[in-house]
Short mmCIF file of C-alpha atoms and ligand atoms in Angstrom, two decimals:
data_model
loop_
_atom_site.label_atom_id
_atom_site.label_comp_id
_atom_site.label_asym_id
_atom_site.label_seq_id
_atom_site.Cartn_x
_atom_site.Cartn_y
_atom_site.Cartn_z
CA UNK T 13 -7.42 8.49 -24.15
CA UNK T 14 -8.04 10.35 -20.70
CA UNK T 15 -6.85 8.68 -17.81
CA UNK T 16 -7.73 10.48 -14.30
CA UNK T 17 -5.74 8.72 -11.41
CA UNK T 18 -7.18 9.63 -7.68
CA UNK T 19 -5.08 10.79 -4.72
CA UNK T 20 -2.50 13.05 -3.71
CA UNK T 21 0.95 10.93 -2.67
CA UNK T 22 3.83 9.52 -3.69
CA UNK T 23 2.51 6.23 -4.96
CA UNK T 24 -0.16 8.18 -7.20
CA UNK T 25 2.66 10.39 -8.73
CA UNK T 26 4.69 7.02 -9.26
CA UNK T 27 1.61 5.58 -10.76
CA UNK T 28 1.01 8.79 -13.22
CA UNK T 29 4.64 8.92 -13.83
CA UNK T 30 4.42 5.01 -15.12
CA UNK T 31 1.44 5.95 -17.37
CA UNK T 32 3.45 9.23 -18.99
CA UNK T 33 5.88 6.55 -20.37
CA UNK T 34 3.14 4.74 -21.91
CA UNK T 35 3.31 4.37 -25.79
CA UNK T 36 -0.40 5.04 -26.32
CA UNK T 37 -1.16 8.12 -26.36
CA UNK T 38 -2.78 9.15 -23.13
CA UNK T 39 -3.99 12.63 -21.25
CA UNK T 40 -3.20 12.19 -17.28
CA UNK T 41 -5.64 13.92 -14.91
CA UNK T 42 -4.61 13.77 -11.30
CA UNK T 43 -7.19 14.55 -8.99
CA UNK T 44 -6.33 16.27 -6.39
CA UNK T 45 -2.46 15.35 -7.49
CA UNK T 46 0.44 17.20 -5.94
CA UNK T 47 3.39 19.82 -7.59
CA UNK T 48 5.09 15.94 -9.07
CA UNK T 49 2.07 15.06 -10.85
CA UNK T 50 1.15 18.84 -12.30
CA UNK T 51 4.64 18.43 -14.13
CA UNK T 52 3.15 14.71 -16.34
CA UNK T 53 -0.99 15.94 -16.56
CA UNK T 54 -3.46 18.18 -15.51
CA UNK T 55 -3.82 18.47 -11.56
CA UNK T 56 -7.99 19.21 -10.68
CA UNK T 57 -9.15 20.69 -7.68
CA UNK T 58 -11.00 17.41 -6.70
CA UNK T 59 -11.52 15.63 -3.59
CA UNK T 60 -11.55 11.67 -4.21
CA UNK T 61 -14.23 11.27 -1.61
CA UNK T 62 -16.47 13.72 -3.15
CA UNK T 63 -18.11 11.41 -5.27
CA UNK T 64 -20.38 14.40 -7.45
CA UNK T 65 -17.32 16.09 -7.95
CA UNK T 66 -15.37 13.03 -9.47
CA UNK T 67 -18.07 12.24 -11.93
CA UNK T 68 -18.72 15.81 -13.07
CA UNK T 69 -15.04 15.58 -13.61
CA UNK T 70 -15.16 12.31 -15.29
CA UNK T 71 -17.89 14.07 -17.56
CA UNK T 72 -15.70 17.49 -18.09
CA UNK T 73 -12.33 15.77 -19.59
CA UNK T 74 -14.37 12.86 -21.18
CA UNK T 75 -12.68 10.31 -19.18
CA UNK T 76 -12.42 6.44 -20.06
CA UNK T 77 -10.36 4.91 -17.19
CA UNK T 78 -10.12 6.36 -13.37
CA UNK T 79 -7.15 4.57 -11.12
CA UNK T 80 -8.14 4.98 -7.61
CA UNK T 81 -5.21 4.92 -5.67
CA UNK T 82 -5.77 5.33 -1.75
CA UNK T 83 -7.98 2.63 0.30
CA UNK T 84 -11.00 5.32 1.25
CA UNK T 85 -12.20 6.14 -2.16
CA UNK T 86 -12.76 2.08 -2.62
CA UNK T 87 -13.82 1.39 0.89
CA UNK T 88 -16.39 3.69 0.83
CA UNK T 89 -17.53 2.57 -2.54
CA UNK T 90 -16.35 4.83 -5.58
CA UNK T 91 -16.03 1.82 -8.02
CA UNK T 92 -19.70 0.86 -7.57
CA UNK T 93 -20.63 4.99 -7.68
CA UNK T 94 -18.58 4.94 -11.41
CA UNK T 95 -19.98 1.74 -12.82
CA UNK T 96 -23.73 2.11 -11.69
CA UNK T 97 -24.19 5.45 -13.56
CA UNK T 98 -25.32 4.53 -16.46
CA UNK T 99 -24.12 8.42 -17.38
CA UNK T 100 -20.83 6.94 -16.81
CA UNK T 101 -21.04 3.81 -18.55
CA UNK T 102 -17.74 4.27 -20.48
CA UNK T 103 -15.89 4.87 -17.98
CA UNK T 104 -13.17 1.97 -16.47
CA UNK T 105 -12.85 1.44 -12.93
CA UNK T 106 -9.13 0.12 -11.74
CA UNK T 107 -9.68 -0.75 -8.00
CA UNK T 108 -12.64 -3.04 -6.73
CA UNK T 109 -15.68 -2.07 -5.78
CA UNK T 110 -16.97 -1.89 -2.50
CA UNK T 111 -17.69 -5.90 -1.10
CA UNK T 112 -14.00 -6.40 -2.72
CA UNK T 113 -12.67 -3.16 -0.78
CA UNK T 114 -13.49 -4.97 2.46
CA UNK T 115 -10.62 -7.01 1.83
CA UNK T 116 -8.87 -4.03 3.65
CA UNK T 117 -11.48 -2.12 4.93
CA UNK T 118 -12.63 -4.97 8.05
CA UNK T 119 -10.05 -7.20 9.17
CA UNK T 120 -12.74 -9.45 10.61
CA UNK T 121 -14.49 -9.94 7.13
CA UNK T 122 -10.10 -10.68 5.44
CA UNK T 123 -9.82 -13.13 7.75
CA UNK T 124 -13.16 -15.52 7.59
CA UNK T 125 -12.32 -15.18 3.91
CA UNK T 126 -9.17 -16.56 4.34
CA UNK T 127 -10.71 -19.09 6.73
CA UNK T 128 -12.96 -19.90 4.09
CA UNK T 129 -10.59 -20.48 1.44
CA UNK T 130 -7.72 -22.13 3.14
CA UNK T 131 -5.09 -19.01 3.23
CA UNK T 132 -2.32 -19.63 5.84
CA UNK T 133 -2.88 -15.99 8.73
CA UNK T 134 -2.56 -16.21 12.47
CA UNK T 135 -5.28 -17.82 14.26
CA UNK T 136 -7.83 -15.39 15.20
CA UNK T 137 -11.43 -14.25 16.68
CA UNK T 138 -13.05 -11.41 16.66
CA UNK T 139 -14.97 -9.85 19.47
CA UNK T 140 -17.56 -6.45 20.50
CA UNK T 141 -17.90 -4.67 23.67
CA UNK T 142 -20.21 -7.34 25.02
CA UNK T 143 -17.55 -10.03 24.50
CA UNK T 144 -14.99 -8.66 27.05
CA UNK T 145 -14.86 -11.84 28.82
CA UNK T 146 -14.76 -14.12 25.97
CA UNK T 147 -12.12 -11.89 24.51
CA UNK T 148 -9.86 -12.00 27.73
CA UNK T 149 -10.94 -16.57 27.66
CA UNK T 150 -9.64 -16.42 23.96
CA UNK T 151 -6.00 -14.66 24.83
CA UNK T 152 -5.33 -16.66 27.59
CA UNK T 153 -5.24 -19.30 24.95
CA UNK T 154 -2.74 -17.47 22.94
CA UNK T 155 1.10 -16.65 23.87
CA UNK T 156 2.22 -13.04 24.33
CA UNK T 157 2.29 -10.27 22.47
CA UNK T 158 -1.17 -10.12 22.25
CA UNK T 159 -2.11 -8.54 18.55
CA UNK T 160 -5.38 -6.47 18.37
CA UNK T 161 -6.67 -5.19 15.34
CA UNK T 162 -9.52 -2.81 14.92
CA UNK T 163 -11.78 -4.18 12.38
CA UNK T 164 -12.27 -1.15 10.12
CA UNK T 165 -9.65 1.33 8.50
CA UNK T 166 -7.89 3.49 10.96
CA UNK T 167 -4.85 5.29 9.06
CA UNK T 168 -2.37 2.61 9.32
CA UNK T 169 -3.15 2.97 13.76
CA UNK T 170 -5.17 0.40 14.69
CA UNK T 171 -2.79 -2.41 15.40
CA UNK T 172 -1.46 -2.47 18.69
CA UNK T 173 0.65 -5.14 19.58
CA UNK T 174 1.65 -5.81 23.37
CA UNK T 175 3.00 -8.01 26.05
CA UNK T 176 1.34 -7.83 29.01
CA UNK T 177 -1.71 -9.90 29.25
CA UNK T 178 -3.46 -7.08 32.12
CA UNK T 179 -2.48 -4.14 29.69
CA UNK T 180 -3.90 -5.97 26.35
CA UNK T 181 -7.07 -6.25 28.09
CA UNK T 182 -7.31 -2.53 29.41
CA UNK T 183 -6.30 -1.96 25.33
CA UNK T 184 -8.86 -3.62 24.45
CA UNK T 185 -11.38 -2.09 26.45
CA UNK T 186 -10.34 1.21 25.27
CA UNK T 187 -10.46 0.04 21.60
CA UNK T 188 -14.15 -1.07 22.45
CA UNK T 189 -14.98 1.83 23.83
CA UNK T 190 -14.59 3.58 21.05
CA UNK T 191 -10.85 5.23 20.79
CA UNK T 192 -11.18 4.33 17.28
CA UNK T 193 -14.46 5.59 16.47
CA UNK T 194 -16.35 3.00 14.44
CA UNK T 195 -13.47 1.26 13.23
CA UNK T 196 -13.12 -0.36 16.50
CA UNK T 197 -16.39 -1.40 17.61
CA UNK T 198 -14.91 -4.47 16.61
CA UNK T 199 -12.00 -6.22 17.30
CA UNK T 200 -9.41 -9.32 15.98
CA UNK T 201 -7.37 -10.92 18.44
CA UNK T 202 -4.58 -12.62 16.92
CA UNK T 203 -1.84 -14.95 17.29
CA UNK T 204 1.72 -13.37 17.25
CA UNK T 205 3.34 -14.71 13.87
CA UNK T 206 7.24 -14.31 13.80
CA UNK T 207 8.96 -14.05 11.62
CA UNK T 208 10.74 -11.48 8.98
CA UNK T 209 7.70 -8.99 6.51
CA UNK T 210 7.86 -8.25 2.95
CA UNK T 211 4.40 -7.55 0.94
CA UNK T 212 3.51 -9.39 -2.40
CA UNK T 213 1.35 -7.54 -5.19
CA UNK T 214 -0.68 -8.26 -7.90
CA UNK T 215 -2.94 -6.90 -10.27
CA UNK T 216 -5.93 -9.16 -11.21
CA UNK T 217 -9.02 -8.45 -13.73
CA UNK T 218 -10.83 -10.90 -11.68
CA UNK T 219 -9.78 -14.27 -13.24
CA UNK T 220 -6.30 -13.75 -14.21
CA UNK T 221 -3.77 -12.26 -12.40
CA UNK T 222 -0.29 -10.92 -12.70
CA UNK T 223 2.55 -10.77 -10.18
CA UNK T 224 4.04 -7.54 -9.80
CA UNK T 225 7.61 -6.88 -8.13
CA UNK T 226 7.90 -7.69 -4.26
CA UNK T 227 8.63 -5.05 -1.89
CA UNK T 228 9.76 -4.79 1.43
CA UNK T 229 8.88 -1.39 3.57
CA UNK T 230 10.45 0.00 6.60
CA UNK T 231 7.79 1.11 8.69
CA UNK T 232 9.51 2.66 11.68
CA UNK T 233 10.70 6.08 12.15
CA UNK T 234 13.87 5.25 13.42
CA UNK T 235 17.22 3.43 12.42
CA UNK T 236 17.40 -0.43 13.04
CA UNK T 237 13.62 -0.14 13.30
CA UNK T 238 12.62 1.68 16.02
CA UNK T 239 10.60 4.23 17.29
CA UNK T 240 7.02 4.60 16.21
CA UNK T 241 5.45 3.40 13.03
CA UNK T 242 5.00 5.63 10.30
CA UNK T 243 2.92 5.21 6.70
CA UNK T 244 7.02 4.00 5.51
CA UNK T 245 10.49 5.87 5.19
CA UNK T 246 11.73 3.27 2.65
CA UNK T 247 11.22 0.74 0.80
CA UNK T 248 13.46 -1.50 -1.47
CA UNK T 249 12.25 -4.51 -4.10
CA UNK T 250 13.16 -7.48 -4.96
CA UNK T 251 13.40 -8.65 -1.50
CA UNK T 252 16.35 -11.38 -1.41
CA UNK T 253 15.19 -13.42 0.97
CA UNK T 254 11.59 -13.83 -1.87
CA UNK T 255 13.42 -16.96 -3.20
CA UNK T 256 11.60 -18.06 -6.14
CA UNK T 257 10.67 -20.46 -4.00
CA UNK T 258 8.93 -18.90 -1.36
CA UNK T 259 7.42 -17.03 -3.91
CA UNK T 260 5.90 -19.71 -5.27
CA UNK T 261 4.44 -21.25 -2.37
CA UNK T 262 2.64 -17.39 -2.12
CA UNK T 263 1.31 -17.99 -5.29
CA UNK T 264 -0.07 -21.43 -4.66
CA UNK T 265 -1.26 -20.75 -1.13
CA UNK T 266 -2.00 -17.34 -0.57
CA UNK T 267 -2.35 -15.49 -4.70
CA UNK T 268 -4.63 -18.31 -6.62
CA UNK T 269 -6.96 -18.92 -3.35
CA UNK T 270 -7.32 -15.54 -2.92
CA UNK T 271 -8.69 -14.76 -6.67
CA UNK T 272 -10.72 -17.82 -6.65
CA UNK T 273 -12.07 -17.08 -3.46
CA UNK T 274 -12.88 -13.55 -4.44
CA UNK T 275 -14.51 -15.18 -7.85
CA UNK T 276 -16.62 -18.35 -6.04
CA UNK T 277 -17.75 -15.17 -3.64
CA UNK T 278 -19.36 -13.37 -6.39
CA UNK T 279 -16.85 -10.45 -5.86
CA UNK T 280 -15.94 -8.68 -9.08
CA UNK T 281 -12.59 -7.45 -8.64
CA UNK T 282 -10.58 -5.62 -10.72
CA UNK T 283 -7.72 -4.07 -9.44
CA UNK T 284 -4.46 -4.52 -7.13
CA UNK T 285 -3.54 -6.32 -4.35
CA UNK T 286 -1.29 -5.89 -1.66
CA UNK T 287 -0.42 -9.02 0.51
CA UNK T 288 1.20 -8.20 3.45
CA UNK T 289 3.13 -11.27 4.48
CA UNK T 290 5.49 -12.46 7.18
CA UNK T 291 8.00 -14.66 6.30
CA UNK T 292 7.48 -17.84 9.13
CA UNK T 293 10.59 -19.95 8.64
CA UNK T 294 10.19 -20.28 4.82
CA UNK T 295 6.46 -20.62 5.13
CA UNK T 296 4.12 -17.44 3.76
CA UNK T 297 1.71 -16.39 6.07
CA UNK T 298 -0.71 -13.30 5.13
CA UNK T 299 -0.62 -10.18 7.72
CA UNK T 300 -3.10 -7.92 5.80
CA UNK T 301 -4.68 -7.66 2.67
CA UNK T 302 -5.20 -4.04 1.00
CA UNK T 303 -7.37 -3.04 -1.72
CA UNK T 304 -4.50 -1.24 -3.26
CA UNK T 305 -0.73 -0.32 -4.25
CA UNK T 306 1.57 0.57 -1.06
CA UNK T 307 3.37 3.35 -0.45
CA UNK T 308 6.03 3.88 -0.48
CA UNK T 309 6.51 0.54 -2.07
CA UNK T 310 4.64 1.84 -5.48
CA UNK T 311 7.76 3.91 -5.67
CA UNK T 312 9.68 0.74 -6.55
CA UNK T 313 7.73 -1.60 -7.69
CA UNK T 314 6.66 0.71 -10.44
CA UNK T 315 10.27 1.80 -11.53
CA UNK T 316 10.75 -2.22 -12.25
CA UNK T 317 7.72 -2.82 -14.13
CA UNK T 318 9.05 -2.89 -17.90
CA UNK T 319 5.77 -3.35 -19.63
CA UNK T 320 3.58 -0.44 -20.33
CA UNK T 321 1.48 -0.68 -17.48
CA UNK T 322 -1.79 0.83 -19.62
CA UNK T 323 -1.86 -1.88 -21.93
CA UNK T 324 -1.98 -3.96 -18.21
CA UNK T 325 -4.72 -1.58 -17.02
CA UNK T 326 -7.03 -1.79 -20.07
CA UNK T 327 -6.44 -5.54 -19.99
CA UNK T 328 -7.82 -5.22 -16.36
CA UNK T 329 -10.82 -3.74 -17.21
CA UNK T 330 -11.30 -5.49 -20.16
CA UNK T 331 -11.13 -8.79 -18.02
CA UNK T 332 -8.51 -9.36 -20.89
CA UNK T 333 -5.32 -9.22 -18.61
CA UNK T 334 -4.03 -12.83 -19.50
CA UNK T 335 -3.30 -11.66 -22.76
CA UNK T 336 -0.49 -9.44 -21.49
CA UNK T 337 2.94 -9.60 -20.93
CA UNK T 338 4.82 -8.54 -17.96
CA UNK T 339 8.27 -7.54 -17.88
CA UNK T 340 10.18 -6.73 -15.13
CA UNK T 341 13.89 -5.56 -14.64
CA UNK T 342 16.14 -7.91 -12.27
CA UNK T 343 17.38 -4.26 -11.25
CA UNK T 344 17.04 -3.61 -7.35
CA UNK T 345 14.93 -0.32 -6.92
CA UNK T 346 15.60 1.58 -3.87
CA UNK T 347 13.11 4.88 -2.29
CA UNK T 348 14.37 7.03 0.77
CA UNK T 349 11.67 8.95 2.07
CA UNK T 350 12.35 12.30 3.66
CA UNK T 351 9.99 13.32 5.91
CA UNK T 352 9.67 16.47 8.03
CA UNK T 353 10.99 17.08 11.79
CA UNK T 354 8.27 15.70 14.20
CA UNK T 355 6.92 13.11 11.57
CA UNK T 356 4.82 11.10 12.55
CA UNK T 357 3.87 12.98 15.50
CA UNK T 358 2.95 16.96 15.03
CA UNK T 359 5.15 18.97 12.26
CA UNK T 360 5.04 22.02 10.31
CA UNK T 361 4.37 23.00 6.99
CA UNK T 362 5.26 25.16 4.40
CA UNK T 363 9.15 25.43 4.54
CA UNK T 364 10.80 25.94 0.70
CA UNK T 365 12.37 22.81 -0.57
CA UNK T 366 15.58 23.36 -2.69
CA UNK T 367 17.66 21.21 -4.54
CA UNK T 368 15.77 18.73 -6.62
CA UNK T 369 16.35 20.06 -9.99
CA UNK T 370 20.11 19.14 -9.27
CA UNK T 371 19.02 15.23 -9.26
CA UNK T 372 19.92 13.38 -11.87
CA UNK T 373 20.70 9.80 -10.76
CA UNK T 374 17.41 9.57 -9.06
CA UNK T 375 13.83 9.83 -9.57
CA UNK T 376 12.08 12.26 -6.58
CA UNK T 377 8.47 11.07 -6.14
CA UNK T 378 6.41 13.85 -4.45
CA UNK T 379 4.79 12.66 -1.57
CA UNK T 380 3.83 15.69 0.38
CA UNK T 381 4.58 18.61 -1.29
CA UNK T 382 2.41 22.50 -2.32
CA UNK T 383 3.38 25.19 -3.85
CA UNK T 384 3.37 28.37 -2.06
CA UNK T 385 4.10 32.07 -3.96
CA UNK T 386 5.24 30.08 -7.29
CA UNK T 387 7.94 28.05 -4.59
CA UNK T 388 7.86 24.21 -3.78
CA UNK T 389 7.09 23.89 -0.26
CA UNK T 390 6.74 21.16 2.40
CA UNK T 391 3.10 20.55 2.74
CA UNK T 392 2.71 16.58 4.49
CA UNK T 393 4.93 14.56 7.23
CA UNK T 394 5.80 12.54 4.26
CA UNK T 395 7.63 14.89 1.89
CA UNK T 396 9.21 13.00 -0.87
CA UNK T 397 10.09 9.46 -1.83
CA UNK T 398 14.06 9.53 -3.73
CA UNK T 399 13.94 6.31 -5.83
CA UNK T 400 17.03 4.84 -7.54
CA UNK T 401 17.58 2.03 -9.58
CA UNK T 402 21.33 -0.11 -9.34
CA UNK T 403 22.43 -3.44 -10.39
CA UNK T 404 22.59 -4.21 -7.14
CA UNK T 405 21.43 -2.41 -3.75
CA UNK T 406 24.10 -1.21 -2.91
CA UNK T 407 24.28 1.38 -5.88
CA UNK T 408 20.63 2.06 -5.77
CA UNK T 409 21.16 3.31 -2.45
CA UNK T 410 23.85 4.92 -2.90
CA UNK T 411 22.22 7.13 -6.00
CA UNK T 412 19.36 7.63 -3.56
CA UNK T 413 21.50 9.04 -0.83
CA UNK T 414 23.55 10.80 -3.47
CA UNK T 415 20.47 12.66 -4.29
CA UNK T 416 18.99 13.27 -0.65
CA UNK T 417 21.90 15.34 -0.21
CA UNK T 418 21.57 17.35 -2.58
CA UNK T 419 17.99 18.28 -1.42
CA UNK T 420 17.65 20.11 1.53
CA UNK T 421 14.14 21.70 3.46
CA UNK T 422 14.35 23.12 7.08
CA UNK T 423 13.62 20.19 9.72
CA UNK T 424 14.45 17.19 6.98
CA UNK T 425 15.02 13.76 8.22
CA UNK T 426 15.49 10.26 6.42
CA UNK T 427 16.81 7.09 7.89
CA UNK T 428 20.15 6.52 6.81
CA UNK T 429 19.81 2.69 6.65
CA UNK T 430 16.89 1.69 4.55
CA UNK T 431 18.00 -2.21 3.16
CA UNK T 432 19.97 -2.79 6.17
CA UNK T 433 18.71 -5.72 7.29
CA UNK T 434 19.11 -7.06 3.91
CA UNK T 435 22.47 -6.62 3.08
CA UNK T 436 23.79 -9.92 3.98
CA UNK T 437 21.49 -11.41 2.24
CA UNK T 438 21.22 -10.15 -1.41
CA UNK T 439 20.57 -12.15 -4.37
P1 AMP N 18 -1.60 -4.67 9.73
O1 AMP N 18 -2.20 -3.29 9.69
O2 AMP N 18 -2.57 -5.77 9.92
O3 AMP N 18 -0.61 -4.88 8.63
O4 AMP N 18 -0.64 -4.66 11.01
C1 AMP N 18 0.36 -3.68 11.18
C2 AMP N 18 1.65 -4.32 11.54
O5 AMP N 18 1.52 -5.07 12.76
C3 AMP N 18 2.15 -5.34 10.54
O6 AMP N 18 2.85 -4.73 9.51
C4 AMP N 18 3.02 -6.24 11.39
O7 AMP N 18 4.30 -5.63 11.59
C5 AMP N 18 2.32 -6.25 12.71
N1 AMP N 18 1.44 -7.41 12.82
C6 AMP N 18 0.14 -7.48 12.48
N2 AMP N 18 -0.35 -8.70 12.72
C7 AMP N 18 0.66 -9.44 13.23
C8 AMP N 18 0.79 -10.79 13.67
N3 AMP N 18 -0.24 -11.64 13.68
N4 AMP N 18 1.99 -11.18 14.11
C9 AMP N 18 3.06 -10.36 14.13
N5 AMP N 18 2.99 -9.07 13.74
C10 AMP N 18 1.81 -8.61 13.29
N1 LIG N 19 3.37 1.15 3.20
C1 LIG N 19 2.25 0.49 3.68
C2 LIG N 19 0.98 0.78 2.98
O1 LIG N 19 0.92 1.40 1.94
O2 LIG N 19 -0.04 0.36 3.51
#
């Protein structure tokens, strides 16, 4: 069978990696892929967002099932592209189509469906450029930091979180005015939840669904969390403090009202999930949805994942997924990202990367990487993800730092703490 999985990062080669252990027998196209992927399947010169190009691709290799993995593909409505084409009838779409895409792609359409349906987020409202005085009425009801959120998809930037009541507003005047394009021509205004994060998954075919591995990311560029926020330098799953019973009150509040809401909507998804949670003294409260896998948390919530995840996949699209099993190690998985000097400001590119075919404890997930005169070569902020399974943290990390240092590219950097704030607390 010929499987073509979309995007070009670290969570797509973790996702083609999972699929090369598969026991079926299965051909892996990566489209556009990266150096990682080219070594499990064929890498095409393919641009997920050129939608003409996919499907004369999908007609080419004769493919049955396309994974989409990054949020634009979905947002702007490849699923509904694939399955509409009656030329394409055969072909499998993992990732929901564009109404169920808007789960991540508006923040103002997330949260009246969690309104709708019950789902514990931060009180909210959402206001345009006429609404300036409304908008500054509505905070004053609210206590600081102020949380905006542009409404549609804006690379991970559009939160801005802040503490002063005159310097929120001036924010939010420059969000209306357009600093983020379209996304921002809207706006949420939300309370401040506190409270520790950690992001839930789950793959669903629409009526059933099945509860991946937790994850918890580390989003800042700096040690101890600090600095600017970056797409993630780390990640580590389980997360100790996703007692099975917290997790259960995300299933029964926040998982099941989600997919019924999504079903009594008339919104056909099949696909992941990614809750983004926070942790309010015990209670689950939901941050974000995405239409998706994370990344860098696909780098370890894929290495736990026992089952074959095609068998998962075809039950997806089959709307068969109750059927299958899902295994998953009690191992702790581990990923260190190393990223280049400047990320996530301005870097450079192109600098030779030596040193990964001495790893052997870990698994190196290529996240931004080319190849340049037949040499590997930095080619992204994020470079690559160095993922490590132990029986307990601890030794994952310690294989993952094991193997950062034996990798070496001009300019690298990698936090030296991912898991820190978990220590105390493992399981
Ligand atoms: P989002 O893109 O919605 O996940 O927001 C980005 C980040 O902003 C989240 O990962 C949180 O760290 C933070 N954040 C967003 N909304 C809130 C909130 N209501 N309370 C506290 N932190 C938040
Ligand atoms: N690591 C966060 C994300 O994938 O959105």
């Amino acid at each position: 069978m010929n499987i073509l999985i979309l995007g070009s990062g670290g969570r797509e080669h973790a996702i083609t990696w999972k699929l090369a252990q598969s026991s079926r027998k299965l051909n892996l196209f990566i489209a556009p892929g990266n150096p990682g992927t080219a070594s499990l399947g064929v890498n095409l010169p393919v641009d997920p967002l050129d939608f003409k190009a996919v499907r004369s691709a999908l007609l080419t290799y004769n493919i049955s099932m396309v994974v989409v993995g990054p949020e634009t593909p979905l947002a702007e409505g490849i699923a509904d592209f694939i399955e509409d084409d009656p030329a394409l009838s055969s072909v499998a779409v993992i990732g929901p189509r564009r109404n169920g895409a808007m789960l991540e792609g508006s923040k103002d359409f997330a949260k009246g469906f969690m309104k709708r349906h019950g789902i514990p987020t931060a009180a909210y409202e959402t206001f345009s450029s006429g609404n300036i005085d409304a908008a500054a009425r509505f905070m004053r009801t609210l206590h600081p930091p102020y949380v905006l959120k542009a409404d549609g998809l804006a690379a991970g930037k559009g939160v801005l979180i802040i503490n002063d009541f005159d310097e929120a507003l001036e924010e939010l005047r420059a969000m209306l005015g357009g600093r983020f394009g379209k996304a921002g021509s809207r706006v949420v205004i939300e309370q401040y939840l506190r409270g520790i994060e950690m992001s839930a998954f789950i793959l669903t075919d629409g009526i059933s669904y099945k509860i991946l591995p937790e994850a918890k990311d580390y989003k800042r560029i700096g040690e101890g969390d600090t600095g600017k926020n970056t797409g993630g330098m780390g990640a580590v799953s389980p997360v100790p403090f996703a007692t099975l019973s917290f997790m259960s009150k995300v299933e029964e509040r926040i998982i099941i009202p989600t997919v019924d809401g999504l079903r009594a909507e008339g919104i056909d998804y099949r696909g992941f999930i990614f809750f983004g949670l926070m942790n309010v003294d015990g209670d689950p409260y939901v941050i974000e949805y995405n239409a998706r896998l994370g990344d860098p948390e696909s780098e370890v919530i894929l290495p736990r994942i026992e089952s074959d995840l095609f068998d998962l996949l075809e039950g997806t699209a089959c709307r068969d997924l109750g059927r299958c099993s899902l295994e998953i190690s009690p191992d702790t998985a581990v990923t260190v990202m190393m990223v280049a000097r400047g990320y996530p400001d301005s870097y450079e590119k192109g600098f030779p990367i030596g040193g990964t075919d001495k790893v052997t404890a870990s698994t190196v997930f290529h996240a931004g990487t080319g190849i340049t005169d037949g040499r590997l070569v930095t080619s992204g902020g994020r470079v690559l993800a160095v993922t490590s399974r132990g029986a307990t943290m601890q030794e994952a990390l310690d294989k993952s730092y094991g193997s950062v240092s034996e990798i070496n590219f001009e300019g690298m950097n990698y936090r030296r703490d991912i898991g820190f704030d978990l220590k105390t607390k493992e399981r």
